[in-house]
Structures are given as structure tokens and as C-alpha cells.
């Protein structure tokens, strides 16, 4: 009954009785009172909520982000480019989703979907906006001579980049939400998304059994797309769920996660636009010298 990853049609859980009281959807949905960790920013409408332009630094690439997994994807790549080219620099501005920075007029002009990360490239005329983390990874790689995007493996790299974009909502918005953030624990929801999270980890574990990295034996943007979610999950950094998910059983994923975690650019990429927690923080990044004394 795992054959259908998007439903429990064939699962014994499908017949599970409603234990939280019967719920019959209204004819027309109305927003309920806000609850939960993200209640202040969850609304059924889009668009700017306050006038505020985006800040701009000295470099062509301007990032507006936060060190969540989606934000870390991009800063991992940018820091790898810094290691490849001593002349390369970028600016990264903190965008706190808890404070509603994603709903400023400037941010919405860059990304009408009001999600981090987004990027402006002022090296083009007119400037180019880029939003969605996978789009940014591809855009930046192509801009810099297909760095970490070897064209002989292009299709396989894209297979895995888009696998991540389609799969991670089940991990974050599904498992992470119901296991760690929901105001009530719902056994059905936790079981449903735990099963899918473990299935995804098994997909990665089997893939990594035959190669060093996800798409090929080279480190690519596919790894950068997947590692901040699944690598950090098995390293115990997401949702305090390592024991619950038995992540140590995914030995190939663990090996891969630890290798990437040891890269200097990964260590710096995780710090950029991070302004909480006990480990390294660098709320804004404008020059490689900003890391001095923080690593």
C-alpha cells in the first residue's frame, strides 16, 4: 500500500475513524482563527502589505533570504563560487518571514509569491528578478559557465532538482508541520507524512548506494538542492526528529550528508542570513571578510 505516495487509498489508515470529532466542510470556506507557530504570516491572500523597497548593496547579485533549507540551497552555491573565484562577491540581506519581510512592496516586486529566497541580478539591463530556489540555482550556475551543472549530466541533475522541489513539501509542510509545529498532534497526519518522509529517504539511500553524489560522481546543484532538507534531516537539525525517523538506518544518505556538511562553503552557506540558534550566524553578508571571527 505504499504504491501511491500521495494518498492512503490502499492503506489501512484510510478506514481509520475520525477521532477528533466529525468535521463537515462548509459550502464556502472561511478563514478560522489563527493558530500555530506561523499563524501571524499565514493568510489566504497575496500581495504587498506594506511599502518598503528592497535594500541594494555593491554587487550584481542581491539575495533576500533566510537560512531555512530553501535559503541555504542558494547560499551554498554562492559560497562555492566564492571559493572558485576570489573576485566573486554577492550581497545577502536577511528577510525574516516571521516579521513579514516577504510582504513588503520591494520583496513582492522581486517575488510575487512572497517566499524566500529571491534574487535580483543588477548585472543585466534591465535587472533580472529570479525567484524559486531551483530557478536561482539554475540561473546562477548558467551565469557562471554551468558551475556545478555539468552539461553531460544535465538531464539527470534536473531530474533530481525537480524531485526535490516536488518532494520537500511532503517533508516540510507535511511531516515537519504535523510532527513539530501543528497546535494539536493528529496521529493520522503524523503517520501519513512520516511514511512519505521515510519513503523519500529510502529513495535517496538507494540512489546513493551506487554513486558518490546524487546525480553523478560530481558535486552538483542537485546535491545543493537536496542536502539542506534531507542532509540536515539525517544530521539531526530539522524538527528534532532524527530518532523518530531512525535516520541512522539510511547509511548512504548519512555518508553523503556528512561529506557535504564538511565542505567549507557549506559551513558558510548555512550561516548566511541566519539570525537565530546557538551555532554560527551571519544575518547579512556583503563581503567574504564578514565571516572573520565567526567560523
PDB file of N, CA and C in Angstrom, residues 56-154:
ATOM      1  N   UNK A  56      19.876  47.429  -1.411  1.00  0.00           N
ATOM      2  CA  UNK A  56      20.788  47.080  -2.506  1.00  0.00           C
ATOM      3  C   UNK A  56      22.213  47.365  -2.095  1.00  0.00           C
ATOM      4  N   UNK A  57      23.078  46.374  -2.291  1.00  0.00           N
ATOM      5  CA  UNK A  57      24.490  46.530  -1.982  1.00  0.00           C
ATOM      6  C   UNK A  57      25.313  46.831  -3.223  1.00  0.00           C
ATOM      7  N   UNK A  58      26.603  46.530  -3.151  1.00  0.00           N
ATOM      8  CA  UNK A  58      27.538  46.927  -4.203  1.00  0.00           C
ATOM      9  C   UNK A  58      27.669  45.916  -5.338  1.00  0.00           C
ATOM     10  N   UNK A  59      27.173  44.719  -5.156  1.00  0.00           N
ATOM     11  CA  UNK A  59      27.454  43.641  -6.103  1.00  0.00           C
ATOM     12  C   UNK A  59      26.275  43.381  -7.033  1.00  0.00           C
ATOM     13  N   UNK A  60      26.556  42.673  -8.126  1.00  0.00           N
ATOM     14  CA  UNK A  60      25.500  42.393  -9.099  1.00  0.00           C
ATOM     15  C   UNK A  60      24.380  41.562  -8.501  1.00  0.00           C
ATOM     16  N   UNK A  61      24.733  40.520  -7.768  1.00  0.00           N
ATOM     17  CA  UNK A  61      23.734  39.606  -7.235  1.00  0.00           C
ATOM     18  C   UNK A  61      23.325  40.020  -5.830  1.00  0.00           C
ATOM     19  N   UNK A  62      22.034  40.237  -5.655  1.00  0.00           N
ATOM     20  CA  UNK A  62      21.460  40.635  -4.366  1.00  0.00           C
ATOM     21  C   UNK A  62      20.465  39.561  -3.944  1.00  0.00           C
ATOM     22  N   UNK A  63      20.739  38.921  -2.805  1.00  0.00           N
ATOM     23  CA  UNK A  63      19.898  37.845  -2.284  1.00  0.00           C
ATOM     24  C   UNK A  63      19.061  38.380  -1.133  1.00  0.00           C
ATOM     25  N   UNK A  64      17.808  37.978  -1.077  1.00  0.00           N
ATOM     26  CA  UNK A  64      16.902  38.332   0.015  1.00  0.00           C
ATOM     27  C   UNK A  64      16.360  37.016   0.561  1.00  0.00           C
ATOM     28  N   UNK A  65      16.803  36.667   1.774  1.00  0.00           N
ATOM     29  CA  UNK A  65      16.572  35.293   2.180  1.00  0.00           C
ATOM     30  C   UNK A  65      16.669  35.118   3.686  1.00  0.00           C
ATOM     31  N   UNK A  66      16.613  33.882   4.082  1.00  0.00           N
ATOM     32  CA  UNK A  66      16.676  33.461   5.473  1.00  0.00           C
ATOM     33  C   UNK A  66      17.241  32.044   5.450  1.00  0.00           C
ATOM     34  N   UNK A  67      17.994  31.656   6.467  1.00  0.00           N
ATOM     35  CA  UNK A  67      18.720  30.382   6.434  1.00  0.00           C
ATOM     36  C   UNK A  67      17.847  29.182   6.771  1.00  0.00           C
ATOM     37  N   UNK A  68      16.672  29.130   6.161  1.00  0.00           N
ATOM     38  CA  UNK A  68      15.875  27.906   6.155  1.00  0.00           C
ATOM     39  C   UNK A  68      16.459  26.998   5.076  1.00  0.00           C
ATOM     40  N   UNK A  69      16.005  25.742   4.968  1.00  0.00           N
ATOM     41  CA  UNK A  69      16.569  24.885   3.915  1.00  0.00           C
ATOM     42  C   UNK A  69      16.512  25.490   2.519  1.00  0.00           C
ATOM     43  N   UNK A  70      15.416  26.137   2.148  1.00  0.00           N
ATOM     44  CA  UNK A  70      15.349  26.713   0.802  1.00  0.00           C
ATOM     45  C   UNK A  70      16.342  27.851   0.624  1.00  0.00           C
ATOM     46  N   UNK A  71      16.556  28.637   1.665  1.00  0.00           N
ATOM     47  CA  UNK A  71      17.538  29.706   1.569  1.00  0.00           C
ATOM     48  C   UNK A  71      18.960  29.180   1.510  1.00  0.00           C
ATOM     49  N   UNK A  72      19.252  28.136   2.274  1.00  0.00           N
ATOM     50  CA  UNK A  72      20.605  27.583   2.331  1.00  0.00           C
ATOM     51  C   UNK A  72      21.026  26.991   0.994  1.00  0.00           C
ATOM     52  N   UNK A  73      20.092  26.466   0.228  1.00  0.00           N
ATOM     53  CA  UNK A  73      20.449  25.942  -1.100  1.00  0.00           C
ATOM     54  C   UNK A  73      21.262  26.971  -1.887  1.00  0.00           C
ATOM     55  N   UNK A  74      20.752  28.191  -1.908  1.00  0.00           N
ATOM     56  CA  UNK A  74      21.334  29.239  -2.752  1.00  0.00           C
ATOM     57  C   UNK A  74      22.656  29.730  -2.189  1.00  0.00           C
ATOM     58  N   UNK A  75      22.720  29.935  -0.885  1.00  0.00           N
ATOM     59  CA  UNK A  75      23.970  30.445  -0.312  1.00  0.00           C
ATOM     60  C   UNK A  75      25.068  29.390  -0.342  1.00  0.00           C
ATOM     61  N   UNK A  76      24.715  28.106  -0.323  1.00  0.00           N
ATOM     62  CA  UNK A  76      25.731  27.064  -0.527  1.00  0.00           C
ATOM     63  C   UNK A  76      26.385  27.221  -1.890  1.00  0.00           C
ATOM     64  N   UNK A  77      25.579  27.408  -2.927  1.00  0.00           N
ATOM     65  CA  UNK A  77      26.129  27.584  -4.275  1.00  0.00           C
ATOM     66  C   UNK A  77      26.963  28.855  -4.360  1.00  0.00           C
ATOM     67  N   UNK A  78      26.465  29.952  -3.833  1.00  0.00           N
ATOM     68  CA  UNK A  78      27.196  31.216  -3.933  1.00  0.00           C
ATOM     69  C   UNK A  78      28.532  31.147  -3.193  1.00  0.00           C
ATOM     70  N   UNK A  79      28.559  30.472  -2.057  1.00  0.00           N
ATOM     71  CA  UNK A  79      29.823  30.338  -1.338  1.00  0.00           C
ATOM     72  C   UNK A  79      30.791  29.408  -2.065  1.00  0.00           C
ATOM     73  N   UNK A  80      30.279  28.404  -2.755  1.00  0.00           N
ATOM     74  CA  UNK A  80      31.154  27.567  -3.589  1.00  0.00           C
ATOM     75  C   UNK A  80      31.779  28.410  -4.710  1.00  0.00           C
ATOM     76  N   UNK A  81      30.990  29.315  -5.283  1.00  0.00           N
ATOM     77  CA  UNK A  81      31.522  30.193  -6.326  1.00  0.00           C
ATOM     78  C   UNK A  81      32.589  31.121  -5.760  1.00  0.00           C
ATOM     79  N   UNK A  82      32.414  31.555  -4.525  1.00  0.00           N
ATOM     80  CA  UNK A  82      33.449  32.381  -3.880  1.00  0.00           C
ATOM     81  C   UNK A  82      34.750  31.617  -3.742  1.00  0.00           C
ATOM     82  N   UNK A  83      34.658  30.317  -3.455  1.00  0.00           N
ATOM     83  CA  UNK A  83      35.876  29.507  -3.344  1.00  0.00           C
ATOM     84  C   UNK A  83      36.538  29.286  -4.699  1.00  0.00           C
ATOM     85  N   UNK A  84      35.731  29.252  -5.752  1.00  0.00           N
ATOM     86  CA  UNK A  84      36.261  29.054  -7.097  1.00  0.00           C
ATOM     87  C   UNK A  84      36.886  30.329  -7.665  1.00  0.00           C
ATOM     88  N   UNK A  85      36.341  31.481  -7.296  1.00  0.00           N
ATOM     89  CA  UNK A  85      36.750  32.749  -7.901  1.00  0.00           C
ATOM     90  C   UNK A  85      36.953  33.794  -6.816  1.00  0.00           C
ATOM     91  N   UNK A  86      38.197  34.165  -6.520  1.00  0.00           N
ATOM     92  CA  UNK A  86      38.454  35.139  -5.448  1.00  0.00           C
ATOM     93  C   UNK A  86      37.894  36.524  -5.734  1.00  0.00           C
ATOM     94  N   UNK A  87      37.472  36.793  -6.977  1.00  0.00           N
ATOM     95  CA  UNK A  87      36.919  38.092  -7.330  1.00  0.00           C
ATOM     96  C   UNK A  87      35.409  38.148  -7.149  1.00  0.00           C
ATOM     97  N   UNK A  88      34.793  37.004  -6.997  1.00  0.00           N
ATOM     98  CA  UNK A  88      33.328  36.969  -6.928  1.00  0.00           C
ATOM     99  C   UNK A  88      32.837  37.367  -5.535  1.00  0.00           C
ATOM    100  N   UNK A  89      31.781  38.187  -5.515  1.00  0.00           N
ATOM    101  CA  UNK A  89      31.119  38.562  -4.267  1.00  0.00           C
ATOM    102  C   UNK A  89      29.620  38.714  -4.529  1.00  0.00           C
ATOM    103  N   UNK A  90      28.871  38.719  -3.469  1.00  0.00           N
ATOM    104  CA  UNK A  90      27.424  38.950  -3.558  1.00  0.00           C
ATOM    105  C   UNK A  90      26.958  39.566  -2.256  1.00  0.00           C
ATOM    106  N   UNK A  91      25.781  40.145  -2.275  1.00  0.00           N
ATOM    107  CA  UNK A  91      25.151  40.674  -1.062  1.00  0.00           C
ATOM    108  C   UNK A  91      23.971  39.789  -0.689  1.00  0.00           C
ATOM    109  N   UNK A  92      23.841  39.495   0.586  1.00  0.00           N
ATOM    110  CA  UNK A  92      22.706  38.709   1.075  1.00  0.00           C
ATOM    111  C   UNK A  92      22.049  39.462   2.223  1.00  0.00           C
ATOM    112  N   UNK A  93      20.796  39.831   2.031  1.00  0.00           N
ATOM    113  CA  UNK A  93      20.037  40.592   3.014  1.00  0.00           C
ATOM    114  C   UNK A  93      19.054  39.673   3.729  1.00  0.00           C
ATOM    115  N   UNK A  94      18.964  39.811   5.026  1.00  0.00           N
ATOM    116  CA  UNK A  94      18.041  38.982   5.804  1.00  0.00           C
ATOM    117  C   UNK A  94      16.599  39.385   5.512  1.00  0.00           C
ATOM    118  N   UNK A  95      15.768  38.382   5.262  1.00  0.00           N
ATOM    119  CA  UNK A  95      14.334  38.590   5.091  1.00  0.00           C
ATOM    120  C   UNK A  95      13.629  37.674   6.085  1.00  0.00           C
ATOM    121  N   UNK A  96      13.201  38.225   7.182  1.00  0.00           N
ATOM    122  CA  UNK A  96      12.581  37.426   8.235  1.00  0.00           C
ATOM    123  C   UNK A  96      11.125  37.136   7.883  1.00  0.00           C
ATOM    124  N   UNK A  97      10.824  35.877   7.634  1.00  0.00           N
ATOM    125  CA  UNK A  97       9.446  35.535   7.302  1.00  0.00           C
ATOM    126  C   UNK A  97       8.545  35.667   8.526  1.00  0.00           C
ATOM    127  N   UNK A  98       9.107  35.555   9.731  1.00  0.00           N
ATOM    128  CA  UNK A  98       8.290  35.704  10.935  1.00  0.00           C
ATOM    129  C   UNK A  98       7.892  37.164  11.153  1.00  0.00           C
ATOM    130  N   UNK A  99       8.719  38.081  10.641  1.00  0.00           N
ATOM    131  CA  UNK A  99       8.392  39.507  10.754  1.00  0.00           C
ATOM    132  C   UNK A  99       7.593  40.026   9.560  1.00  0.00           C
ATOM    133  N   UNK A 100       7.361  39.173   8.587  1.00  0.00           N
ATOM    134  CA  UNK A 100       6.581  39.579   7.424  1.00  0.00           C
ATOM    135  C   UNK A 100       7.367  40.354   6.379  1.00  0.00           C
ATOM    136  N   UNK A 101       8.718  40.218   6.372  1.00  0.00           N
ATOM    137  CA  UNK A 101       9.522  40.946   5.382  1.00  0.00           C
ATOM    138  C   UNK A 101       9.177  40.545   3.958  1.00  0.00           C
ATOM    139  N   UNK A 102       8.657  39.344   3.781  1.00  0.00           N
ATOM    140  CA  UNK A 102       8.307  38.860   2.446  1.00  0.00           C
ATOM    141  C   UNK A 102       7.067  39.529   1.875  1.00  0.00           C
ATOM    142  N   UNK A 103       6.412  40.352   2.699  1.00  0.00           N
ATOM    143  CA  UNK A 103       5.205  41.045   2.238  1.00  0.00           C
ATOM    144  C   UNK A 103       5.443  42.533   2.002  1.00  0.00           C
ATOM    145  N   UNK A 104       6.706  42.962   1.980  1.00  0.00           N
ATOM    146  CA  UNK A 104       6.980  44.352   1.622  1.00  0.00           C
ATOM    147  C   UNK A 104       6.818  44.530   0.118  1.00  0.00           C
ATOM    148  N   UNK A 105       6.591  45.760  -0.294  1.00  0.00           N
ATOM    149  CA  UNK A 105       6.379  46.026  -1.720  1.00  0.00           C
ATOM    150  C   UNK A 105       7.598  45.641  -2.546  1.00  0.00           C
ATOM    151  N   UNK A 106       8.802  45.914  -2.014  1.00  0.00           N
ATOM    152  CA  UNK A 106      10.007  45.567  -2.761  1.00  0.00           C
ATOM    153  C   UNK A 106      10.167  44.076  -2.929  1.00  0.00           C
ATOM    154  N   UNK A 107       9.891  43.325  -1.867  1.00  0.00           N
ATOM    155  CA  UNK A 107      10.025  41.869  -1.955  1.00  0.00           C
ATOM    156  C   UNK A 107       9.007  41.302  -2.938  1.00  0.00           C
ATOM    157  N   UNK A 108       7.778  41.791  -2.879  1.00  0.00           N
ATOM    158  CA  UNK A 108       6.736  41.275  -3.766  1.00  0.00           C
ATOM    159  C   UNK A 108       7.053  41.594  -5.224  1.00  0.00           C
ATOM    160  N   UNK A 109       7.712  42.710  -5.483  1.00  0.00           N
ATOM    161  CA  UNK A 109       8.140  43.016  -6.850  1.00  0.00           C
ATOM    162  C   UNK A 109       9.172  42.002  -7.326  1.00  0.00           C
ATOM    163  N   UNK A 110      10.008  41.518  -6.402  1.00  0.00           N
ATOM    164  CA  UNK A 110      11.016  40.520  -6.752  1.00  0.00           C
ATOM    165  C   UNK A 110      10.391  39.135  -6.835  1.00  0.00           C
ATOM    166  N   UNK A 111       9.505  38.824  -5.900  1.00  0.00           N
ATOM    167  CA  UNK A 111       8.829  37.527  -5.906  1.00  0.00           C
ATOM    168  C   UNK A 111       7.360  37.714  -5.544  1.00  0.00           C
ATOM    169  N   UNK A 112       6.472  37.678  -6.514  1.00  0.00           N
ATOM    170  CA  UNK A 112       5.043  37.880  -6.233  1.00  0.00           C
ATOM    171  C   UNK A 112       4.444  36.791  -5.359  1.00  0.00           C
ATOM    172  N   UNK A 113       5.187  35.689  -5.176  1.00  0.00           N
ATOM    173  CA  UNK A 113       4.715  34.594  -4.322  1.00  0.00           C
ATOM    174  C   UNK A 113       5.116  34.777  -2.863  1.00  0.00           C
ATOM    175  N   UNK A 114       5.897  35.808  -2.559  1.00  0.00           N
ATOM    176  CA  UNK A 114       6.262  36.149  -1.173  1.00  0.00           C
ATOM    177  C   UNK A 114       6.887  34.982  -0.416  1.00  0.00           C
ATOM    178  N   UNK A 115       7.819  34.284  -1.059  1.00  0.00           N
ATOM    179  CA  UNK A 115       8.570  33.218  -0.405  1.00  0.00           C
ATOM    180  C   UNK A 115      10.060  33.473  -0.583  1.00  0.00           C
ATOM    181  N   UNK A 116      10.828  33.113   0.448  1.00  0.00           N
ATOM    182  CA  UNK A 116      12.281  33.209   0.301  1.00  0.00           C
ATOM    183  C   UNK A 116      12.796  31.910  -0.321  1.00  0.00           C
ATOM    184  N   UNK A 117      13.938  31.961  -1.031  1.00  0.00           N
ATOM    185  CA  UNK A 117      14.732  33.142  -1.336  1.00  0.00           C
ATOM    186  C   UNK A 117      14.274  33.779  -2.640  1.00  0.00           C
ATOM    187  N   UNK A 118      14.674  35.040  -2.832  1.00  0.00           N
ATOM    188  CA  UNK A 118      14.558  35.639  -4.152  1.00  0.00           C
ATOM    189  C   UNK A 118      15.828  36.438  -4.421  1.00  0.00           C
ATOM    190  N   UNK A 119      16.052  36.793  -5.662  1.00  0.00           N
ATOM    191  CA  UNK A 119      17.321  37.400  -6.055  1.00  0.00           C
ATOM    192  C   UNK A 119      17.095  38.428  -7.151  1.00  0.00           C
ATOM    193  N   UNK A 120      17.867  39.502  -7.094  1.00  0.00           N
ATOM    194  CA  UNK A 120      17.944  40.460  -8.193  1.00  0.00           C
ATOM    195  C   UNK A 120      19.345  40.411  -8.779  1.00  0.00           C
ATOM    196  N   UNK A 121      19.427  40.353 -10.092  1.00  0.00           N
ATOM    197  CA  UNK A 121      20.699  40.417 -10.791  1.00  0.00           C
ATOM    198  C   UNK A 121      20.784  41.784 -11.463  1.00  0.00           C
ATOM    199  N   UNK A 122      21.630  42.660 -10.902  1.00  0.00           N
ATOM    200  CA  UNK A 122      21.814  44.001 -11.452  1.00  0.00           C
ATOM    201  C   UNK A 122      22.933  44.048 -12.489  1.00  0.00           C
ATOM    202  N   UNK A 123      23.440  42.869 -12.847  1.00  0.00           N
ATOM    203  CA  UNK A 123      24.428  42.796 -13.916  1.00  0.00           C
ATOM    204  C   UNK A 123      23.793  42.714 -15.287  1.00  0.00           C
ATOM    205  N   UNK A 124      22.471  42.720 -15.353  1.00  0.00           N
ATOM    206  CA  UNK A 124      21.765  42.695 -16.630  1.00  0.00           C
ATOM    207  C   UNK A 124      21.008  44.007 -16.809  1.00  0.00           C
ATOM    208  N   UNK A 125      20.659  44.319 -18.052  1.00  0.00           N
ATOM    209  CA  UNK A 125      19.886  45.522 -18.364  1.00  0.00           C
ATOM    210  C   UNK A 125      18.635  45.117 -19.128  1.00  0.00           C
ATOM    211  N   UNK A 126      17.459  45.306 -18.538  1.00  0.00           N
ATOM    212  CA  UNK A 126      17.207  45.775 -17.164  1.00  0.00           C
ATOM    213  C   UNK A 126      17.565  44.694 -16.149  1.00  0.00           C
ATOM    214  N   UNK A 127      17.566  45.018 -14.869  1.00  0.00           N
ATOM    215  CA  UNK A 127      17.855  43.998 -13.856  1.00  0.00           C
ATOM    216  C   UNK A 127      16.879  42.826 -13.959  1.00  0.00           C
ATOM    217  N   UNK A 128      17.379  41.653 -13.616  1.00  0.00           N
ATOM    218  CA  UNK A 128      16.587  40.423 -13.711  1.00  0.00           C
ATOM    219  C   UNK A 128      16.181  39.952 -12.322  1.00  0.00           C
ATOM    220  N   UNK A 129      14.897  39.690 -12.145  1.00  0.00           N
ATOM    221  CA  UNK A 129      14.454  39.080 -10.887  1.00  0.00           C
ATOM    222  C   UNK A 129      14.433  37.560 -11.070  1.00  0.00           C
ATOM    223  N   UNK A 130      14.783  36.843 -10.021  1.00  0.00           N
ATOM    224  CA  UNK A 130      14.763  35.379 -10.050  1.00  0.00           C
ATOM    225  C   UNK A 130      14.170  34.904  -8.735  1.00  0.00           C
ATOM    226  N   UNK A 131      13.130  34.107  -8.804  1.00  0.00           N
ATOM    227  CA  UNK A 131      12.566  33.541  -7.577  1.00  0.00           C
ATOM    228  C   UNK A 131      12.314  32.052  -7.775  1.00  0.00           C
ATOM    229  N   UNK A 132      12.099  31.365  -6.667  1.00  0.00           N
ATOM    230  CA  UNK A 132      12.074  29.912  -6.521  1.00  0.00           C
ATOM    231  C   UNK A 132      13.519  29.410  -6.477  1.00  0.00           C
ATOM    232  N   UNK A 133      13.820  28.655  -5.427  1.00  0.00           N
ATOM    233  CA  UNK A 133      15.208  28.266  -5.166  1.00  0.00           C
ATOM    234  C   UNK A 133      15.823  27.473  -6.308  1.00  0.00           C
ATOM    235  N   UNK A 134      15.074  26.577  -6.929  1.00  0.00           N
ATOM    236  CA  UNK A 134      15.631  25.803  -8.041  1.00  0.00           C
ATOM    237  C   UNK A 134      15.938  26.706  -9.231  1.00  0.00           C
ATOM    238  N   UNK A 135      15.079  27.668  -9.479  1.00  0.00           N
ATOM    239  CA  UNK A 135      15.321  28.610 -10.570  1.00  0.00           C
ATOM    240  C   UNK A 135      16.593  29.418 -10.310  1.00  0.00           C
ATOM    241  N   UNK A 136      16.791  29.828  -9.068  1.00  0.00           N
ATOM    242  CA  UNK A 136      18.000  30.581  -8.722  1.00  0.00           C
ATOM    243  C   UNK A 136      19.237  29.711  -8.905  1.00  0.00           C
ATOM    244  N   UNK A 137      19.194  28.464  -8.452  1.00  0.00           N
ATOM    245  CA  UNK A 137      20.341  27.570  -8.633  1.00  0.00           C
ATOM    246  C   UNK A 137      20.701  27.432 -10.109  1.00  0.00           C
ATOM    247  N   UNK A 138      19.709  27.211 -10.937  1.00  0.00           N
ATOM    248  CA  UNK A 138      19.970  27.034 -12.363  1.00  0.00           C
ATOM    249  C   UNK A 138      20.462  28.334 -13.000  1.00  0.00           C
ATOM    250  N   UNK A 139      19.846  29.447 -12.653  1.00  0.00           N
ATOM    251  CA  UNK A 139      20.229  30.740 -13.219  1.00  0.00           C
ATOM    252  C   UNK A 139      21.681  31.076 -12.876  1.00  0.00           C
ATOM    253  N   UNK A 140      22.032  30.939 -11.607  1.00  0.00           N
ATOM    254  CA  UNK A 140      23.390  31.291 -11.173  1.00  0.00           C
ATOM    255  C   UNK A 140      24.411  30.343 -11.802  1.00  0.00           C
ATOM    256  N   UNK A 141      24.106  29.051 -11.826  1.00  0.00           N
ATOM    257  CA  UNK A 141      25.033  28.095 -12.431  1.00  0.00           C
ATOM    258  C   UNK A 141      25.275  28.420 -13.900  1.00  0.00           C
ATOM    259  N   UNK A 142      24.209  28.697 -14.624  1.00  0.00           N
ATOM    260  CA  UNK A 142      24.352  29.017 -16.046  1.00  0.00           C
ATOM    261  C   UNK A 142      25.099  30.328 -16.243  1.00  0.00           C
ATOM    262  N   UNK A 143      24.900  31.267 -15.355  1.00  0.00           N
ATOM    263  CA  UNK A 143      25.581  32.563 -15.459  1.00  0.00           C
ATOM    264  C   UNK A 143      27.087  32.409 -15.297  1.00  0.00           C
ATOM    265  N   UNK A 144      27.489  31.421 -14.509  1.00  0.00           N
ATOM    266  CA  UNK A 144      28.908  31.209 -14.241  1.00  0.00           C
ATOM    267  C   UNK A 144      29.388  29.912 -14.892  1.00  0.00           C
ATOM    268  N   UNK A 145      29.171  29.845 -16.204  1.00  0.00           N
ATOM    269  CA  UNK A 145      29.739  28.784 -17.033  1.00  0.00           C
ATOM    270  C   UNK A 145      29.312  27.394 -16.579  1.00  0.00           C
ATOM    271  N   UNK A 146      28.052  27.273 -16.192  1.00  0.00           N
ATOM    272  CA  UNK A 146      27.482  25.993 -15.760  1.00  0.00           C
ATOM    273  C   UNK A 146      28.237  25.375 -14.583  1.00  0.00           C
ATOM    274  N   UNK A 147      28.643  26.219 -13.660  1.00  0.00           N
ATOM    275  CA  UNK A 147      29.338  25.729 -12.472  1.00  0.00           C
ATOM    276  C   UNK A 147      28.437  24.771 -11.691  1.00  0.00           C
ATOM    277  N   UNK A 148      28.968  23.634 -11.337  1.00  0.00           N
ATOM    278  CA  UNK A 148      28.243  22.605 -10.590  1.00  0.00           C
ATOM    279  C   UNK A 148      27.002  22.113 -11.342  1.00  0.00           C
ATOM    280  N   UNK A 149      27.050  22.253 -12.648  1.00  0.00           N
ATOM    281  CA  UNK A 149      25.919  21.873 -13.503  1.00  0.00           C
ATOM    282  C   UNK A 149      26.492  21.306 -14.804  1.00  0.00           C
ATOM    283  N   UNK A 150      27.300  20.232 -14.718  1.00  0.00           N
ATOM    284  CA  UNK A 150      27.955  19.684 -15.916  1.00  0.00           C
ATOM    285  C   UNK A 150      26.922  19.236 -16.940  1.00  0.00           C
ATOM    286  N   UNK A 151      27.075  19.738 -18.137  1.00  0.00           N
ATOM    287  CA  UNK A 151      26.033  19.550 -19.140  1.00  0.00           C
ATOM    288  C   UNK A 151      25.909  18.117 -19.624  1.00  0.00           C
ATOM    289  N   UNK A 152      26.956  17.306 -19.460  1.00  0.00           N
ATOM    290  CA  UNK A 152      26.821  15.897 -19.842  1.00  0.00           C
ATOM    291  C   UNK A 152      25.892  15.142 -18.900  1.00  0.00           C
ATOM    292  N   UNK A 153      25.625  15.746 -17.736  1.00  0.00           N
ATOM    293  CA  UNK A 153      24.706  15.137 -16.776  1.00  0.00           C
ATOM    294  C   UNK A 153      23.466  16.011 -16.566  1.00  0.00           C
ATOM    295  N   UNK A 154      23.211  16.931 -17.496  1.00  0.00           N
ATOM    296  CA  UNK A 154      22.164  17.934 -17.307  1.00  0.00           C
ATOM    297  C   UNK A 154      20.807  17.323 -16.960  1.00  0.00           C
TER     298      UNK A 154
END
